[in-house]
Short mmCIF file of C-alpha atoms in Angstrom, two decimals:
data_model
loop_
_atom_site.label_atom_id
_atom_site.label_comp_id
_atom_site.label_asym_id
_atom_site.label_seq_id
_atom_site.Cartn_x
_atom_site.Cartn_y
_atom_site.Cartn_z
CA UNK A 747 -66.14 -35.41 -8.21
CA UNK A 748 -63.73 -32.65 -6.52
CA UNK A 749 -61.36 -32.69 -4.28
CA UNK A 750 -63.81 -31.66 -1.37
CA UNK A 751 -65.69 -34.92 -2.38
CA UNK A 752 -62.80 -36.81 -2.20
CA UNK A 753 -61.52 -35.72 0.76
CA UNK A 754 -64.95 -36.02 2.61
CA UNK A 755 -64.80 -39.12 1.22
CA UNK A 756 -61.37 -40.38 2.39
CA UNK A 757 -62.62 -39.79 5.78
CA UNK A 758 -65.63 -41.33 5.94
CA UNK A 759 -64.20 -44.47 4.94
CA UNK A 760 -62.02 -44.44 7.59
CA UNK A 761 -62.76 -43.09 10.78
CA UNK A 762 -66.04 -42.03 9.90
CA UNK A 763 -69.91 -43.94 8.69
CA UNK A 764 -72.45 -43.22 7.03
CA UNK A 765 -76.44 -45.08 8.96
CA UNK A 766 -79.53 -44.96 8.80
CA UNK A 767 -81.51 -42.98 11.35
CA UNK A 768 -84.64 -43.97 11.91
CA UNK A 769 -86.77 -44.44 9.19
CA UNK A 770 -86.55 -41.58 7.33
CA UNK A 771 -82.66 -39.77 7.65
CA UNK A 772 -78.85 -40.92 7.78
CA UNK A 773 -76.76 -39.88 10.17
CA UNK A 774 -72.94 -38.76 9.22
CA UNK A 775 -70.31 -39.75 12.15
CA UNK A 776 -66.92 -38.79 12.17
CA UNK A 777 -64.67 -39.05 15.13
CA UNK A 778 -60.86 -39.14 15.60
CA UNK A 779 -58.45 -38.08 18.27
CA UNK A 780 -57.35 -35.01 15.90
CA UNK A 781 -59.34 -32.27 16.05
CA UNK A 782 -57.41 -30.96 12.56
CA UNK A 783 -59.28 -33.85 10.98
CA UNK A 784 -62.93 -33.49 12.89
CA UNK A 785 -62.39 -29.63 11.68
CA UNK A 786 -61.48 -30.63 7.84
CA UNK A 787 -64.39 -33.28 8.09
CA UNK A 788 -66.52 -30.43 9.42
CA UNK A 789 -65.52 -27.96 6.41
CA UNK A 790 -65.93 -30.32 3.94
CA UNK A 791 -69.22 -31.43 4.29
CA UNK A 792 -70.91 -28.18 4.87
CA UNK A 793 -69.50 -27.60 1.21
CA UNK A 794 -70.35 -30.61 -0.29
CA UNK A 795 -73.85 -30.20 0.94
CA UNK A 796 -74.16 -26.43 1.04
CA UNK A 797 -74.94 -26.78 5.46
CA UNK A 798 -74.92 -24.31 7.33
CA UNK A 799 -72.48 -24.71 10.75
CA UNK A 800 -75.08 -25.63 12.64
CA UNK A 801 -75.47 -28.40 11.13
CA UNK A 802 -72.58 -29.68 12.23
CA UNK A 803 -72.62 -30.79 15.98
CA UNK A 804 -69.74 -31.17 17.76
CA UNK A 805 -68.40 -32.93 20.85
CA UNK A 806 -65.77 -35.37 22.76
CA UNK A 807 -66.46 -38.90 24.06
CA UNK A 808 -65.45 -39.91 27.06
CA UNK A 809 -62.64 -41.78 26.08
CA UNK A 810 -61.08 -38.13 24.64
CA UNK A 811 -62.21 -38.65 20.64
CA UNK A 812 -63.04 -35.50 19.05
CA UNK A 813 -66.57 -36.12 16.45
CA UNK A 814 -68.68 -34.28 14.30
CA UNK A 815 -72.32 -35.80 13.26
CA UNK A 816 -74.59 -34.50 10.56
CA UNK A 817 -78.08 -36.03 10.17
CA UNK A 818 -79.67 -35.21 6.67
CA UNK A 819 -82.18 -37.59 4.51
CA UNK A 820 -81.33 -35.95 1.56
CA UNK A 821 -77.20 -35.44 2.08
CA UNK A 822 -77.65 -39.21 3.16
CA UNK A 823 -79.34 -40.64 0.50
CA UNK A 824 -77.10 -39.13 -2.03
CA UNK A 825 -73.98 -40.40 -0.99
CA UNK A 826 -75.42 -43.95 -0.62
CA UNK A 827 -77.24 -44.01 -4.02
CA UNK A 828 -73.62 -42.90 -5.54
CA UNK A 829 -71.23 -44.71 -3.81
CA UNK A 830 -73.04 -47.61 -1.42
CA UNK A 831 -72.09 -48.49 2.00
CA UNK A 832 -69.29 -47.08 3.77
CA UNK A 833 -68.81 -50.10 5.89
CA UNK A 834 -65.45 -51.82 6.42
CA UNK A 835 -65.84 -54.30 9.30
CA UNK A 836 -67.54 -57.68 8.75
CA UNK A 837 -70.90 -58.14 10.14
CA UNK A 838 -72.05 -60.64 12.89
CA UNK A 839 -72.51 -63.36 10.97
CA UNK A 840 -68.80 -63.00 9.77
CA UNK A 841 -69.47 -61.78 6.23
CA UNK A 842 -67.89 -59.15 5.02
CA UNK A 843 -69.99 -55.79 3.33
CA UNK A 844 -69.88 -55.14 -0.02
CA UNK A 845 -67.76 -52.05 0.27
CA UNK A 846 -65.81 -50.76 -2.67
CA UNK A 847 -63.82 -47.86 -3.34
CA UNK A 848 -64.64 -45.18 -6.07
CA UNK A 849 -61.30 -46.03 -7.87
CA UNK A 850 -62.60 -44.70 -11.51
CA UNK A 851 -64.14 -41.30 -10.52
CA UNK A 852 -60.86 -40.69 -8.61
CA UNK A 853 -58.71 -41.30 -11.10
CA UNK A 854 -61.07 -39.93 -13.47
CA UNK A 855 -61.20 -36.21 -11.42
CA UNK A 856 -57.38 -36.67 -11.03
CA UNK A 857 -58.26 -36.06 -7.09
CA UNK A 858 -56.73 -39.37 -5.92
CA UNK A 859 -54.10 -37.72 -3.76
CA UNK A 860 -56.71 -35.98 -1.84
CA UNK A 861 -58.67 -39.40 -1.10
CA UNK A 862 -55.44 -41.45 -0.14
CA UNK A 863 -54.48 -38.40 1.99
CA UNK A 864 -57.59 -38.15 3.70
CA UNK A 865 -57.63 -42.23 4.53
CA UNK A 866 -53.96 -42.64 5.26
CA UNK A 867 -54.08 -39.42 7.58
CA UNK A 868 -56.93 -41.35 9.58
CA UNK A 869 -55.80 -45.00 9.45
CA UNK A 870 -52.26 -44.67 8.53
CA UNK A 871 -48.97 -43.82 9.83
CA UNK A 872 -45.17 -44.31 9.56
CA UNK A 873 -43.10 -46.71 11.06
CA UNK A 874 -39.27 -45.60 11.74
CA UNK A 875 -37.40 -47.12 14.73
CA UNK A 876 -34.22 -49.68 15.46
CA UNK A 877 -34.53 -53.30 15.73
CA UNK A 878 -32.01 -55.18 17.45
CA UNK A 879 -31.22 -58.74 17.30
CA UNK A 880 -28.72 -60.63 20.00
CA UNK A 881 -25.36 -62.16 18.26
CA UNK A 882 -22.56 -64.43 20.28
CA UNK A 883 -20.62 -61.99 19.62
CA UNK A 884 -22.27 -58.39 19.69
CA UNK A 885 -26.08 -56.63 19.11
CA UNK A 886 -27.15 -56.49 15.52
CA UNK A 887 -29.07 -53.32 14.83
CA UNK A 888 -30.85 -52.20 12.03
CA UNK A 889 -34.10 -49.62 10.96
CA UNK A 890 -37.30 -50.50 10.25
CA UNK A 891 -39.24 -47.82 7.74
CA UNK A 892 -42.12 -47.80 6.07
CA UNK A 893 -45.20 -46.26 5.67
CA UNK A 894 -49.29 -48.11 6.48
CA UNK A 895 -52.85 -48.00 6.26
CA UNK A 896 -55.00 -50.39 8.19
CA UNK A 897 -58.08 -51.69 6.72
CA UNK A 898 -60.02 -54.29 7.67
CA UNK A 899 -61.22 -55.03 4.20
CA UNK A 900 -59.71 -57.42 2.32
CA UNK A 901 -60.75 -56.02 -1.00
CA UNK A 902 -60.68 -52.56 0.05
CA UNK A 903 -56.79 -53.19 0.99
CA UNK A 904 -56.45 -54.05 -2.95
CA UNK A 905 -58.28 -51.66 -3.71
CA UNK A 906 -55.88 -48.80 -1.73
CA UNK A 907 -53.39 -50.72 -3.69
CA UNK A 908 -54.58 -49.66 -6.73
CA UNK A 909 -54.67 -46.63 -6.55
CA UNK A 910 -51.63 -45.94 -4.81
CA UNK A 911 -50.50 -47.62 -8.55
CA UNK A 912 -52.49 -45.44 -10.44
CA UNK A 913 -50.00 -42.54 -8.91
CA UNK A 914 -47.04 -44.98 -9.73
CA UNK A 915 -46.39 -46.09 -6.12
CA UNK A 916 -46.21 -49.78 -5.59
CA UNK A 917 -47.60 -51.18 -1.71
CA UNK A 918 -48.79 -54.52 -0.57
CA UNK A 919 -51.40 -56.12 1.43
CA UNK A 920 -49.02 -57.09 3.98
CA UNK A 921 -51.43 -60.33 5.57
CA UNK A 922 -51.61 -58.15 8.85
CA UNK A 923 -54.29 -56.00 8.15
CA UNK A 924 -52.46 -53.03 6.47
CA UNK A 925 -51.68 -51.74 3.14
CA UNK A 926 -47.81 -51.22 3.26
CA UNK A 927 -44.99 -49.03 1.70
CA UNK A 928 -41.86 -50.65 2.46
CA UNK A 929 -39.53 -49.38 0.00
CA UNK A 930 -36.87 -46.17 -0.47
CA UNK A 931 -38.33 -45.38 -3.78
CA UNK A 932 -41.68 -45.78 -2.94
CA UNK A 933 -41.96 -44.17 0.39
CA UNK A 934 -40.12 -41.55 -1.41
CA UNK A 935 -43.06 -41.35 -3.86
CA UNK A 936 -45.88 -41.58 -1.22
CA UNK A 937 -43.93 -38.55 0.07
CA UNK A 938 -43.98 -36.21 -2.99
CA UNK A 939 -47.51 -37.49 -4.39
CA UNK A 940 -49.65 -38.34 -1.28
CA UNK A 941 -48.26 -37.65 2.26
CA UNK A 942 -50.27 -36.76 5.24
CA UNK A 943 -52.90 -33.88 6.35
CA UNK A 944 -50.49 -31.14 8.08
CA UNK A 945 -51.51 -30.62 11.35
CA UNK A 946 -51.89 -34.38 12.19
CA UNK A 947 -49.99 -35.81 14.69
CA UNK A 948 -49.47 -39.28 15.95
CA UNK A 949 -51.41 -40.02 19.31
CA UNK A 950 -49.49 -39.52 23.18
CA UNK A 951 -49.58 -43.52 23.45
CA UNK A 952 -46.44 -44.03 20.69
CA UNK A 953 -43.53 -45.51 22.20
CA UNK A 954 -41.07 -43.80 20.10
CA UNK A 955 -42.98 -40.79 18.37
CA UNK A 956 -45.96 -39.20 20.88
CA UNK A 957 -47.52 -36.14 19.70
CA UNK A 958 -45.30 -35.60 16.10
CA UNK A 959 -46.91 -34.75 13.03
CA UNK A 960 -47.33 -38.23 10.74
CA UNK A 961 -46.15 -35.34 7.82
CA UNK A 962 -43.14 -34.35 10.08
CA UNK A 963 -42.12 -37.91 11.12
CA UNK A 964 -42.58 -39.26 7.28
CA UNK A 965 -39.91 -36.61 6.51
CA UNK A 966 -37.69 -37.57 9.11
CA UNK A 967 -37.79 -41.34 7.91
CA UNK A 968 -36.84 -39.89 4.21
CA UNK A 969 -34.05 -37.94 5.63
CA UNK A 970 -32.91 -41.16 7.34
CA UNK A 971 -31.35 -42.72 4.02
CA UNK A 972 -29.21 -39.99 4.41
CA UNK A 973 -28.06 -40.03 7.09
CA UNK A 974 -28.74 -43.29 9.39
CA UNK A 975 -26.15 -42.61 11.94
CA UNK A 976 -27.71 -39.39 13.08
CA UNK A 977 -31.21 -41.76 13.29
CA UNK A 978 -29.75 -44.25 15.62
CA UNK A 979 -28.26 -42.35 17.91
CA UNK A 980 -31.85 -40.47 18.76
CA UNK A 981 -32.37 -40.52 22.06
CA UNK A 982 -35.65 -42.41 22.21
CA UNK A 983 -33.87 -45.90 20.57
CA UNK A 984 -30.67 -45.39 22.99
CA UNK A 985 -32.45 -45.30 26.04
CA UNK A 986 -33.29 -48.97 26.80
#
């Protein structure tokens, strides 16, 4: 495995599947508001599979997600022989797939980052803003940081978890759905060894963060143990 692999990887078990079509093919589907991730998707996969581009077909839903879909029998049988199904989500009958993570080839091919930086920059993000709490006498304040992934899996969220350890950054399965960060050192860590996709930015719906980069904002809540004062006062948690 390479780091193309693992990042193709990373995003296919995220925002992207892996189906049958028809009888005979699979079908790759990627889609994400970011069209810096439909492009790296995109890239990767015509070199993992030696495509050509037009191979690669492009387009926008109506509801403004960027996608790329590649069908191939033999691109698609490969990756399901190696790894299995790409599912996350339980089926109808409520039980879950059985969906695992390729935690010793990555840490084998030392390309771990690249596969946590691919999934996180999909399904993960960073959490910085004030909390405020009423007092009889005043307005208790303080910041909440951290850094997320959802995942619907419960074993997949463990499985994130170890690998995140295998870089020497400890998270938890938070009981909400997400694989969290929550602490200085560790966020610090996630920063250094992981981080996000440049180029990535947080959708227009945030309430406190539209349109930044995930990479810029994660920065900005490092810089905040520095200097909390300056993070308070940002215009966005003064305005009530």
């Amino acid at each position: 495995m390479n780091k193309t692999t693992a990042t193709l990887l990373g995003l296919i078990f995220t925002d992207g599947c892996l189906s049958p079509k028809g009888r005979n093919s699979w079908r790759f589907y990627f889609s994400n508001k970011s069209q810096r991730l439909v492009s790296i998707f995109k890239e990767s996969i015509m070199q993992e599979f030696a495509l050509p581009e037009n191979r690669v077909r492009l387009d926008m839903t109506s509801d403004g997600l960027h996608r790329a879909i590649v069908d191939s029998k033999e691109a698609g049988q490969l990756f399901t022989e190696k790894f299995g199904t790409f599912r996350t989500l339980r089926y109808k009958n409520g039980e879950l797939p059985k969906t695992k993570l390729p935690i010793e080839e990555l840490i084998r091919h030392n390309v771990v980052k690249e596969f946590l930086q691919s999934a996180f920059s999909c399904d993960g993000g960073v959490s910085l803003y004030v909390a405020r709490r009423k007092t009889k006498k005043d307005e208790a304040k303080w910041l909440i940081r951290g850094v997320y992934l959802a995942c619907a899996h419960p074993k997949l969220r463990k499985e994130y978890i170890t690998l995140l350890q295998s870089l020497g950054i400890t998270a938890c399965d938070a009981g909400d759905g997400k694989v969290k960060i929550r602490d200085k050192e560790n966020m610090k860590k996630f920063y250094q060894k992981v981080g996000f996709i440049d180029g990535v930015h947080i959708t227009h719906t945030s309430r406190f963060w539209p349109n930044i980069e995930k990479q810029k904002l994660l920065e900005k809540m490092i810089d905040s143990y520095h200097n909390p004062k300056e993070t308070y006062s940002l215009r966005q948690f003064t305005l009530r």
